[in-house]
XYZ file of C-alpha atoms in Angstrom:
721
model
C 135.745 79.026 79.446
C 133.934 76.639 77.041
C 135.990 75.603 73.835
C 133.917 77.500 71.594
C 134.440 80.569 73.024
C 138.226 79.943 73.773
C 138.659 79.271 70.048
C 136.951 82.159 69.166
C 138.992 84.533 71.360
C 142.101 82.840 70.132
C 141.274 83.638 66.396
C 140.055 87.194 67.172
C 142.569 88.174 69.769
C 144.003 91.532 68.671
C 148.004 92.096 68.550
C 149.589 93.435 71.889
C 150.661 96.861 71.877
C 153.551 98.174 74.120
C 152.694 99.817 77.428
C 149.400 99.808 79.076
C 145.821 99.789 77.410
C 143.911 102.819 77.048
C 142.129 103.531 80.420
C 138.149 103.043 80.130
C 136.140 105.619 78.498
C 132.423 105.980 78.206
C 132.795 106.157 74.226
C 134.111 102.398 74.417
C 130.804 101.596 75.689
C 128.536 103.228 73.729
C 126.237 101.626 71.185
C 127.184 100.727 67.763
C 127.215 103.858 65.678
C 126.857 105.930 68.748
C 128.636 109.278 69.062
C 128.056 112.757 70.825
C 124.918 113.309 68.834
C 123.210 110.200 70.292
C 123.528 111.103 73.726
C 120.646 111.641 76.016
C 119.540 114.819 77.413
C 120.461 115.290 80.906
C 117.289 115.289 83.275
C 117.044 118.214 85.589
C 115.650 117.155 88.949
C 112.514 119.040 90.126
C 113.200 121.621 92.762
C 110.210 120.872 95.067
C 108.378 118.263 96.647
C 104.306 118.286 97.072
C 102.989 116.825 99.661
C 100.051 114.564 98.650
C 100.530 111.781 96.212
C 98.757 108.823 94.735
C 102.105 106.875 94.107
C 105.520 107.065 95.588
C 108.076 105.133 93.469
C 111.517 104.890 95.377
C 114.322 104.116 93.193
C 115.378 105.541 89.859
C 116.779 103.021 87.737
C 115.310 101.550 84.857
C 112.653 99.800 86.691
C 111.704 102.551 88.622
C 111.640 105.058 85.880
C 109.682 102.518 83.789
C 107.005 102.251 86.584
C 106.634 106.212 86.687
C 106.390 106.261 82.944
C 103.853 103.467 82.740
C 101.646 104.821 85.611
C 101.412 108.425 84.346
C 100.544 107.379 80.758
C 98.142 105.076 81.914
C 96.332 108.116 83.684
C 97.314 107.872 87.288
C 97.723 111.462 88.600
C 100.203 112.586 91.145
C 102.990 110.043 90.554
C 106.458 110.928 92.038
C 109.759 109.288 91.873
C 112.469 109.455 94.452
C 115.915 108.764 93.817
C 118.750 109.242 96.349
C 121.622 110.231 93.820
C 121.132 110.439 90.298
C 119.094 108.120 87.668
C 120.570 105.236 86.557
C 123.296 105.406 89.562
C 122.995 101.663 90.651
C 123.347 98.723 88.700
C 121.367 100.053 85.210
C 124.167 102.236 83.970
C 126.648 99.607 83.307
C 124.170 96.323 82.308
C 125.139 94.397 79.460
C 121.670 94.999 78.383
C 120.629 91.894 76.640
C 116.928 91.393 75.656
C 115.501 88.459 74.166
C 112.081 87.214 73.107
C 112.778 83.888 74.676
C 111.585 82.736 77.979
C 110.409 78.885 78.840
C 107.486 80.586 80.739
C 104.803 81.371 78.513
C 103.218 84.436 80.157
C 106.991 85.561 80.651
C 107.320 85.871 77.344
C 104.612 88.310 77.047
C 106.882 90.480 79.734
C 109.935 90.294 77.266
C 107.873 90.775 74.037
C 106.112 94.008 75.626
C 109.707 95.286 76.529
C 111.337 94.969 73.039
C 108.313 96.279 71.561
C 108.355 99.390 73.692
C 111.749 99.912 73.335
C 111.660 99.600 69.560
C 109.335 102.868 69.489
C 109.870 104.793 72.456
C 112.363 107.083 70.740
C 109.543 108.168 68.193
C 107.170 108.546 71.339
C 109.515 110.665 73.522
C 112.246 112.008 71.393
C 114.865 110.685 73.317
C 117.249 108.288 71.505
C 117.258 105.050 73.214
C 120.591 103.210 71.009
C 118.557 99.979 70.865
C 120.307 97.194 68.643
C 118.410 94.305 67.257
C 121.042 92.007 65.601
C 119.199 88.889 66.886
C 120.430 86.236 69.042
C 121.432 82.305 68.660
C 121.540 79.909 71.308
C 124.066 77.069 70.725
C 123.571 73.475 71.321
C 126.653 71.504 71.556
C 124.928 68.079 73.019
C 122.079 65.898 71.869
C 120.219 66.785 75.473
C 120.365 70.652 74.228
C 118.957 69.506 71.008
C 116.044 67.958 72.844
C 115.628 71.041 74.850
C 115.475 73.313 71.764
C 113.014 70.839 70.296
C 110.827 70.994 73.421
C 111.091 74.827 73.457
C 109.797 74.789 69.805
C 106.351 73.441 70.776
C 105.506 76.470 72.592
C 106.763 78.808 69.751
C 103.252 79.159 68.406
C 101.968 80.453 71.829
C 103.262 83.889 70.767
C 103.533 85.680 67.257
C 107.486 86.476 67.847
C 109.719 84.859 65.473
C 111.824 81.703 66.803
C 113.562 78.915 64.818
C 115.600 75.910 65.052
C 118.534 76.354 62.604
C 121.450 74.407 61.510
C 125.064 74.900 61.964
C 125.424 76.164 58.328
C 122.939 78.866 59.066
C 124.631 79.840 62.219
C 127.776 79.982 60.211
C 126.351 82.469 57.809
C 125.131 84.769 60.655
C 128.288 84.766 62.616
C 131.151 83.695 60.151
C 133.865 84.156 63.106
C 132.394 81.303 65.235
C 134.194 77.824 65.558
C 131.587 75.371 64.302
C 133.365 72.189 65.392
C 131.092 70.842 68.109
C 127.947 72.841 67.303
C 124.724 70.351 66.613
C 121.939 72.899 66.382
C 120.747 76.256 67.471
C 117.784 78.337 68.325
C 117.514 81.559 66.605
C 115.491 84.712 67.696
C 116.003 87.092 64.988
C 114.244 90.091 67.045
C 116.483 89.902 70.109
C 118.724 92.750 71.111
C 121.067 94.607 73.349
C 122.132 97.879 74.876
C 119.231 100.016 75.106
C 121.919 102.629 76.184
C 119.470 105.685 76.895
C 116.576 103.769 77.829
C 116.384 105.233 81.320
C 116.536 108.687 80.219
C 113.934 107.999 77.264
C 111.514 106.557 79.994
C 112.195 109.859 82.261
C 111.336 111.875 79.201
C 108.252 109.992 78.667
C 107.140 109.963 82.329
C 107.915 113.902 82.684
C 105.525 114.174 79.164
C 102.700 112.126 80.891
C 102.880 114.142 84.149
C 105.032 112.243 86.458
C 107.550 114.014 88.832
C 111.101 112.727 89.143
C 113.231 114.036 92.126
C 116.826 113.546 92.736
C 118.857 113.457 94.794
C 116.105 112.925 97.432
C 116.767 109.933 99.950
C 114.035 108.044 101.717
C 114.811 108.152 105.319
C 111.605 106.561 106.866
C 108.386 105.045 106.012
C 105.061 104.959 108.353
C 101.620 103.445 107.466
C 98.702 105.157 109.091
C 95.076 105.007 108.454
C 95.437 103.445 104.773
C 98.157 105.807 103.646
C 101.979 106.222 103.618
C 104.286 108.809 105.481
C 107.199 109.120 103.264
C 109.917 111.066 105.308
C 112.656 112.814 103.411
C 115.181 115.369 104.592
C 113.109 117.843 102.131
C 109.714 117.277 104.036
C 107.211 114.221 104.658
C 105.128 113.150 101.310
C 101.386 111.823 102.033
C 100.975 108.678 99.564
C 98.273 106.151 98.805
C 100.918 103.566 98.108
C 104.402 103.534 97.768
C 106.801 101.101 95.258
C 109.989 99.640 96.171
C 112.100 99.766 93.122
C 115.458 100.736 94.670
C 117.449 97.677 93.519
C 120.666 96.993 95.747
C 118.778 98.901 98.211
C 115.607 97.322 97.975
C 116.174 95.484 101.450
C 116.975 98.422 103.331
C 113.681 100.234 102.106
C 111.795 96.755 102.762
C 113.007 97.078 106.507
C 111.176 100.346 106.859
C 107.823 98.768 106.302
C 108.554 95.729 108.490
C 109.429 93.484 105.374
C 112.590 91.360 104.885
C 112.921 91.057 101.208
C 114.595 87.877 100.261
C 117.201 89.625 98.045
C 120.963 88.613 97.716
C 123.373 90.595 95.754
C 125.491 88.425 93.085
C 128.529 89.364 91.480
C 128.407 89.068 87.589
C 131.423 90.033 85.248
C 131.739 90.920 81.772
C 134.532 91.646 79.599
C 134.651 94.392 76.811
C 137.471 93.942 74.306
C 139.405 96.555 72.444
C 139.005 96.717 68.525
C 139.744 93.437 66.802
C 140.560 93.724 63.184
C 139.062 90.544 61.923
C 135.673 91.824 63.237
C 136.431 95.200 62.026
C 137.327 93.901 58.499
C 134.015 92.044 57.871
C 131.712 94.906 56.749
C 128.675 92.913 57.841
C 125.626 94.147 59.784
C 126.210 93.644 63.300
C 126.573 90.108 64.547
C 123.825 88.246 66.540
C 124.360 87.705 70.170
C 125.663 84.358 70.996
C 124.803 82.086 73.956
C 126.881 79.161 74.495
C 124.845 77.470 76.955
C 127.176 74.570 77.720
C 129.994 77.070 78.262
C 127.694 79.211 80.302
C 128.478 82.774 78.649
C 127.000 85.407 76.141
C 128.744 86.902 73.644
C 128.055 90.011 71.557
C 129.431 92.683 69.361
C 130.311 96.140 71.070
C 131.526 98.460 68.415
C 134.581 96.645 66.932
C 135.386 94.525 69.721
C 133.532 92.094 71.790
C 131.474 91.658 74.937
C 131.248 88.576 76.653
C 130.043 87.684 80.091
C 130.282 84.057 82.012
C 127.751 82.898 84.416
C 130.205 80.754 86.925
C 129.077 77.537 88.646
C 127.662 77.812 92.044
C 131.199 76.707 93.475
C 133.144 79.489 91.697
C 130.565 82.317 91.687
C 130.735 85.048 94.406
C 127.888 86.705 96.380
C 128.320 90.523 98.150
C 127.842 88.590 101.306
C 128.810 92.007 103.296
C 125.941 93.774 101.658
C 123.541 90.783 103.087
C 124.729 91.203 106.629
C 125.750 95.063 106.751
C 123.455 96.612 104.143
C 124.500 98.209 100.947
C 126.759 101.011 101.349
C 125.564 104.842 100.066
C 128.248 104.420 97.065
C 129.069 100.504 96.150
C 131.898 100.429 93.896
C 130.939 99.115 90.359
C 133.112 98.865 87.647
C 133.689 98.102 83.935
C 136.876 97.420 82.346
C 137.647 97.676 78.776
C 140.491 94.979 77.963
C 143.202 94.244 75.120
C 143.592 90.678 76.064
C 140.367 89.005 77.203
C 140.612 89.750 80.822
C 138.505 91.977 82.985
C 135.840 92.602 85.256
C 132.318 94.331 86.006
C 129.679 93.644 88.660
C 126.023 93.717 86.992
C 123.454 92.449 89.371
C 119.968 91.646 87.700
C 117.972 91.367 84.597
C 116.420 94.849 84.877
C 116.599 95.915 81.250
C 114.368 92.903 79.600
C 111.937 93.240 82.432
C 111.809 96.999 83.108
C 109.328 97.619 80.182
C 106.841 94.346 80.653
C 107.304 94.184 84.463
C 105.984 97.768 84.962
C 103.523 97.715 82.552
C 102.154 94.725 84.236
C 102.342 96.311 87.629
C 100.780 99.676 86.378
C 97.862 97.778 85.039
C 97.236 95.877 88.226
C 97.340 99.323 90.106
C 94.992 100.910 87.827
C 92.819 98.075 86.948
C 92.681 96.400 90.341
C 93.880 93.152 89.005
C 96.792 92.210 86.865
C 96.312 91.678 82.976
C 97.481 87.828 83.169
C 98.771 85.204 85.691
C 102.637 85.616 86.633
C 102.286 83.504 90.283
C 105.870 82.269 89.606
C 106.856 85.936 90.148
C 104.839 86.445 93.087
C 106.924 87.012 96.091
C 104.328 85.342 98.299
C 106.105 81.893 97.278
C 108.471 82.758 99.899
C 107.568 82.232 103.515
C 109.045 82.351 106.905
C 111.228 79.213 106.253
C 113.332 81.488 103.786
C 116.273 82.149 105.847
C 119.384 83.979 104.826
C 121.203 80.815 104.567
C 118.234 79.582 102.286
C 118.589 82.472 100.261
C 122.187 82.505 99.882
C 122.189 78.903 98.935
C 119.500 79.550 96.091
C 121.080 82.753 94.851
C 124.479 80.714 94.549
C 122.528 77.816 92.677
C 120.207 79.816 90.615
C 123.069 82.075 89.173
C 125.256 78.835 88.459
C 122.712 77.125 86.856
C 121.501 80.282 84.647
C 122.309 78.118 81.580
C 121.755 74.632 82.592
C 119.180 72.570 80.597
C 115.335 73.286 81.695
C 113.858 69.801 82.009
C 110.147 68.754 82.777
C 109.695 68.358 86.321
C 112.745 70.075 87.176
C 114.206 69.779 90.692
C 116.868 71.827 92.224
C 118.528 70.774 95.803
C 120.334 73.778 97.247
C 119.211 74.669 100.549
C 117.120 71.905 100.946
C 115.633 70.446 103.235
C 114.478 73.747 105.055
C 112.851 73.892 108.485
C 109.044 73.233 106.825
C 109.337 69.461 106.631
C 106.285 67.115 107.349
C 106.174 64.845 110.443
C 106.836 61.952 107.936
C 109.853 63.290 106.463
C 112.518 61.357 108.444
C 110.750 58.298 107.961
C 110.256 58.435 104.157
C 113.326 60.281 102.883
C 115.256 57.363 102.011
C 112.450 55.467 100.361
C 111.638 58.022 97.868
C 112.490 60.877 95.448
C 111.440 63.913 97.078
C 110.286 66.977 95.495
C 110.132 70.781 96.568
C 106.905 72.718 97.302
C 107.071 76.087 98.743
C 109.589 75.126 101.515
C 108.133 71.526 101.675
C 109.659 68.151 101.064
C 106.962 65.850 99.451
C 107.250 62.435 97.977
C 107.226 62.284 94.355
C 107.576 58.697 93.679
C 108.942 55.467 95.698
C 111.800 53.079 95.003
C 111.298 49.606 94.723
C 114.338 46.883 94.421
C 115.895 47.092 91.105
C 114.729 50.870 90.328
C 117.181 53.371 89.471
C 117.179 55.813 92.338
C 117.686 59.482 92.562
C 116.760 62.396 90.262
C 117.243 61.851 86.718
C 115.450 64.204 84.663
C 115.048 63.814 80.947
C 113.324 64.951 77.788
C 112.851 61.100 77.196
C 111.633 58.326 79.451
C 112.820 59.231 83.222
C 113.895 56.915 85.832
C 110.466 57.130 87.416
C 108.388 56.602 84.366
C 108.025 52.624 85.392
C 107.720 53.259 89.144
C 104.978 55.762 88.726
C 102.754 53.265 86.506
C 103.109 50.831 89.255
C 101.865 53.474 91.990
C 99.072 54.474 89.412
C 98.004 50.793 89.113
C 98.137 50.369 93.303
C 95.642 53.052 93.681
C 93.352 51.969 90.805
C 93.215 48.356 92.166
C 94.007 48.180 95.910
C 94.582 51.055 98.483
C 97.680 53.608 98.991
C 98.619 56.398 101.366
C 100.072 59.652 100.533
C 101.685 62.318 102.610
C 99.580 65.690 101.840
C 100.942 67.864 104.453
C 101.938 70.801 102.524
C 98.512 71.690 101.884
C 97.592 75.207 102.466
C 95.302 75.154 105.719
C 93.179 77.930 107.146
C 90.622 78.220 109.895
C 87.908 80.684 109.990
C 85.838 81.729 112.553
C 83.179 84.164 113.593
C 79.388 84.832 113.647
C 79.371 86.196 110.162
C 81.856 83.660 108.756
C 79.138 81.947 106.510
C 78.473 85.577 105.003
C 82.337 85.995 104.403
C 82.571 82.772 102.304
C 79.561 83.488 100.587
C 81.042 86.671 99.648
C 84.323 84.817 98.744
C 83.561 81.971 96.910
C 81.287 81.194 93.671
C 80.068 78.280 94.994
C 77.161 77.747 97.841
C 78.677 77.702 101.456
C 78.631 73.664 102.601
C 76.596 72.968 105.522
C 77.925 71.827 108.877
C 79.763 68.229 108.460
C 79.649 68.834 104.453
C 82.471 69.744 102.053
C 82.699 71.123 98.481
C 85.089 72.720 96.161
C 84.864 76.463 95.629
C 86.414 78.933 93.623
C 87.650 82.525 94.416
C 87.002 84.766 91.221
C 88.832 88.039 90.156
C 86.834 91.133 89.393
C 87.081 90.086 85.836
C 85.471 86.897 86.353
C 89.031 84.930 86.181
C 89.815 81.821 88.484
C 91.844 83.480 91.406
C 91.836 80.026 93.453
C 90.442 76.682 93.812
C 90.037 75.782 97.466
C 88.249 72.868 99.281
C 85.911 74.185 102.008
C 84.395 72.078 104.634
C 82.372 73.220 107.846
C 83.434 71.627 111.008
C 81.135 73.321 113.400
C 78.327 76.093 112.875
C 80.463 79.003 111.942
C 83.626 77.407 111.831
C 84.988 76.265 108.416
C 88.397 74.619 107.304
C 89.656 76.027 103.909
C 92.328 74.012 101.964
C 94.788 74.966 98.801
C 97.668 73.678 97.094
C 101.233 74.371 98.698
C 102.275 76.776 96.067
C 98.937 78.974 96.470
C 98.993 79.028 100.102
C 100.021 82.891 100.535
C 98.453 83.770 97.113
C 94.903 82.408 98.238
C 95.313 83.849 101.753
C 95.857 87.362 100.521
C 92.558 87.704 98.626
C 91.029 86.091 101.847
C 92.666 88.491 104.364
C 91.416 91.363 102.204
C 88.012 90.292 103.107
C 88.592 89.624 106.540
C 89.707 93.135 107.534
C 86.465 94.329 106.333
C 84.654 92.449 108.929
C 84.953 90.580 112.522
C 86.107 87.408 111.223
C 89.039 85.481 112.613
C 91.520 83.607 110.311
C 94.393 81.365 111.310
C 96.865 79.861 109.107
C 97.189 76.111 109.963
C 99.580 75.112 107.363
C 102.638 74.600 109.549
C 100.671 73.055 112.623
C 98.706 70.237 110.830
C 99.724 66.985 108.803
C 97.535 65.635 106.163
C 97.644 61.932 105.026
C 95.587 60.941 101.880
C 94.520 57.111 101.706
C 92.678 56.231 98.259
C 91.923 53.044 96.415
C 89.143 50.598 96.404
C 90.165 49.377 99.626
C 90.576 52.546 101.498
C 87.210 52.268 103.421
C 88.293 48.682 104.324
C 91.247 49.748 105.776
C 90.338 52.722 107.554
C 87.399 51.129 109.363
C 89.769 49.099 111.447
C 90.871 52.402 112.881
C 87.736 53.991 114.115
C 84.177 53.020 115.310
C 82.736 55.824 113.203
C 80.731 54.869 110.326
C 82.704 55.308 107.147
C 79.643 55.881 104.994
C 79.665 59.595 106.271
C 81.407 62.103 104.719
C 82.924 63.451 107.860
C 83.936 61.770 110.991
C 85.938 62.112 114.026
C 88.472 59.477 115.636
C 88.905 60.059 119.127
C 91.408 57.880 119.521
C 94.081 59.229 117.217
C 92.663 62.838 116.958
C 91.988 62.863 113.340
C 89.382 64.609 111.247
C 88.647 62.978 107.941
C 86.883 64.188 104.937
C 85.689 61.710 102.025
C 87.650 63.193 99.198
C 90.386 62.290 96.807
C 91.909 63.902 94.054
C 92.497 60.428 92.466
C 88.523 60.104 92.133
C 88.823 56.705 93.578
C 87.164 55.654 96.995
C 89.322 58.086 99.399
C 90.010 60.123 102.579
C 91.996 62.895 103.649
C 92.984 62.677 107.394
C 93.818 65.956 109.266
C 95.670 65.991 112.331
C 98.388 67.498 114.683
C 101.586 67.184 112.689
C 103.577 65.651 115.768
C 100.886 62.786 115.294
C 101.838 61.737 111.524
C 104.306 58.882 112.327
C 101.809 57.279 114.774
C 98.857 57.817 112.177
C 100.994 56.756 108.957
C 102.138 53.585 110.717
C 98.540 52.460 112.218
C 97.178 53.015 108.413
C 100.090 51.029 107.061
C 99.516 48.146 109.619
C 95.855 48.191 109.202
C 96.182 47.688 105.293
C 98.769 45.089 105.281
C 95.901 42.390 104.366
C 94.532 44.631 101.468
C 98.198 45.070 100.238
C 98.781 48.825 101.145
C 101.891 50.744 99.700
C 102.910 54.508 99.152
C 102.384 56.643 96.272
C 103.660 59.972 95.488
C 102.460 63.259 93.692
C 103.724 62.154 90.377
C 100.973 59.116 90.371
C 98.295 61.484 91.865
C 98.826 64.073 89.087
C 98.289 60.816 86.634
C 95.407 59.896 88.474
C 93.627 63.243 88.328
C 94.323 63.868 84.503
C 92.695 60.285 83.997
C 89.797 61.499 85.586
C 89.630 64.931 84.007
C 90.197 66.884 87.230
C 91.489 70.400 86.735
C 94.549 71.556 88.557
C 95.061 75.565 89.317
C 97.823 76.792 87.720
C 97.785 73.944 84.999
C 94.074 73.806 83.448
C 92.822 76.948 85.174
C 94.334 80.382 86.637
C 93.965 83.963 86.514
C 94.080 83.554 82.454
C 90.449 81.380 82.613
C 87.305 81.804 83.489
C 85.302 79.054 85.103
C 83.340 78.262 81.702
C 86.354 77.957 79.520
C 87.793 75.189 82.364
C 84.528 73.259 82.669
C 84.036 74.574 86.045
C 80.264 75.658 85.662
C 78.732 73.407 88.180
C 80.771 75.022 90.717
C 79.785 78.504 89.900
C 76.320 79.631 91.129
C 75.373 82.361 88.512
C 72.470 83.600 90.498
C 74.157 84.393 93.839
C 75.114 87.973 94.430
C 78.847 87.806 94.149
C 81.715 90.400 94.500
C 82.478 93.010 92.028
C 80.308 91.473 89.221
C 82.665 88.709 88.430
C 79.642 86.334 88.061
C 77.934 88.955 85.803
C 80.990 88.716 83.415
C 81.060 84.819 83.713
C 77.424 84.722 82.704
C 78.326 87.135 79.580
C 80.774 84.485 78.482
C 78.418 81.582 79.022
C 75.768 83.391 76.763
C 78.698 84.167 74.216
C 79.531 80.291 74.248
C 76.077 79.232 73.502
C 75.891 81.697 70.614
C 78.886 79.899 69.157
C 76.906 76.447 69.621
C 78.964 75.440 72.777
C 77.253 73.548 75.244
C 77.855 74.838 78.576
C 74.920 73.453 80.404
C 71.641 75.053 81.861
């Protein structure tokens, strides 16, 4: 417990009474001003199930009910929700319910903002009380580094219309008079933040029914079967035919996933919060409700609960607890979840996820995706496709402990977290290079970020100022510009496409032309609205046989769209990511070094080296002369050693991804996920030369891009012929 909280509780602790404290009561957890008149109407389950449905939602917490509300409101017909017991019977009913506009992710702020705006007006729309409080929140900075983080976050504040301010300790004292301010340096204030939308799920349920959704409980899903593009949802009351199913089962999501053959990487985590009884000093203030306090160094939140306080700590990864038995044995039908109201600052409750703040925005996002055919904006950081076969139970549990324990740690640029690493997904060079560099984590892979030299401060030392890798990065940058260097790029996503109609497939997928045999190009997949879904390198090895290359974080994201097209025709696609290694060689002397290893003419774009089984493409993200060398993973050490030996005269050295990123920025090369993503179209990001506007393309995306081009020209922008 931090000094700030300990001192505050010492001042606010109520006098002890003789005997035991009053037992927990529902009234003690009602929102401020709540009473019998604010309790929600009881939702009566529908007595029947219809057999054919467009959408079946499994799970009746705030997330599932929110999806039913948003889907029905958007106009989707035949929406049904199935809950095995009662609405909010899982983790929703006892959540601390904090809602905040704050988030370091720009697009996730949109999710938070939508949720809060929805909760503000939901009672007016549905007639059901929500019990939403908006006293604002304050994040406390007790260290200079935390002040730097707040300043860093303020640079993104103008991306949204929501209020966020860096305020002084004096202002905090004014907003929360009982807080001890001895150690406080600065604070981040979000005036619109709130908590405890107590009857939120019932209000969403009322809205869902208002717009035509059907909520059924208690109805347990016992099995799921897929057949001919539809789902059979088996229940004790009969079988429902559904076009789609959505798993919002919370604690039980893993069990539902197993019915479809999916292993969801979910781990239940214990969370505790304490609710005090009445505190006389707090009751005597007669002020408006106190803002929520987040003491980030102490790693806890604190808010007013009627005339007392509610506070919840996030323990370190060494002290926190997982519900291990639920991971191995499954969640029991009726898990024990509890809240204890206390007098002396000691008590526990289990609460498992951020359902409240995400329930509105995420389900609006998902319903838009379902209804419109693509999501409204990019949220790849939440894409479950970032997990692959390498995500073992041991890894998931290690990351759950770390993520929970790091809930309030500083969020540095280029942040690395080390629990569960390395996974089974290491390149052929990992053992050779791991002691020579600082490794970064990318979709399960370990990849060198920067290399150590004598005298360098080694290890991961993040900062909001110059880091320990600042000068080494500069040396690597100059090395590539002036001499020659080698980089491990084995983590690239690599797909091989074959088939008699493979040219037609790629012509349909990509906005660029299909490269000829022995040639390569940069191509982009666009969404139906003309946004940049993905950027890939495409090269045709042999007639009808292609290799597609993408970034590590986009591997399964990109494969998803490709496979959607593959299923429509007689094509074969093979994911070669884990089987193939890739080395990049770049710099003015790159040709000189590689020519020593092959008899092929390196003036060609593509060559085969029969001696060491390498397929090379003359391409480099650095914009210096360079090649990418594709080979079997088990040959990586042999190839690397041969390159290093051949480059001794030219002064060859290693470089990492930090230098690679600096080099591509200098040359103005865009990167997917940075300068382009599903929020931008090709013209907005300078990709017009890669988009052939006259070709026939999927879902009119090219037409939309052409319309954007015309609009830009009308505004006087120069966008090419």
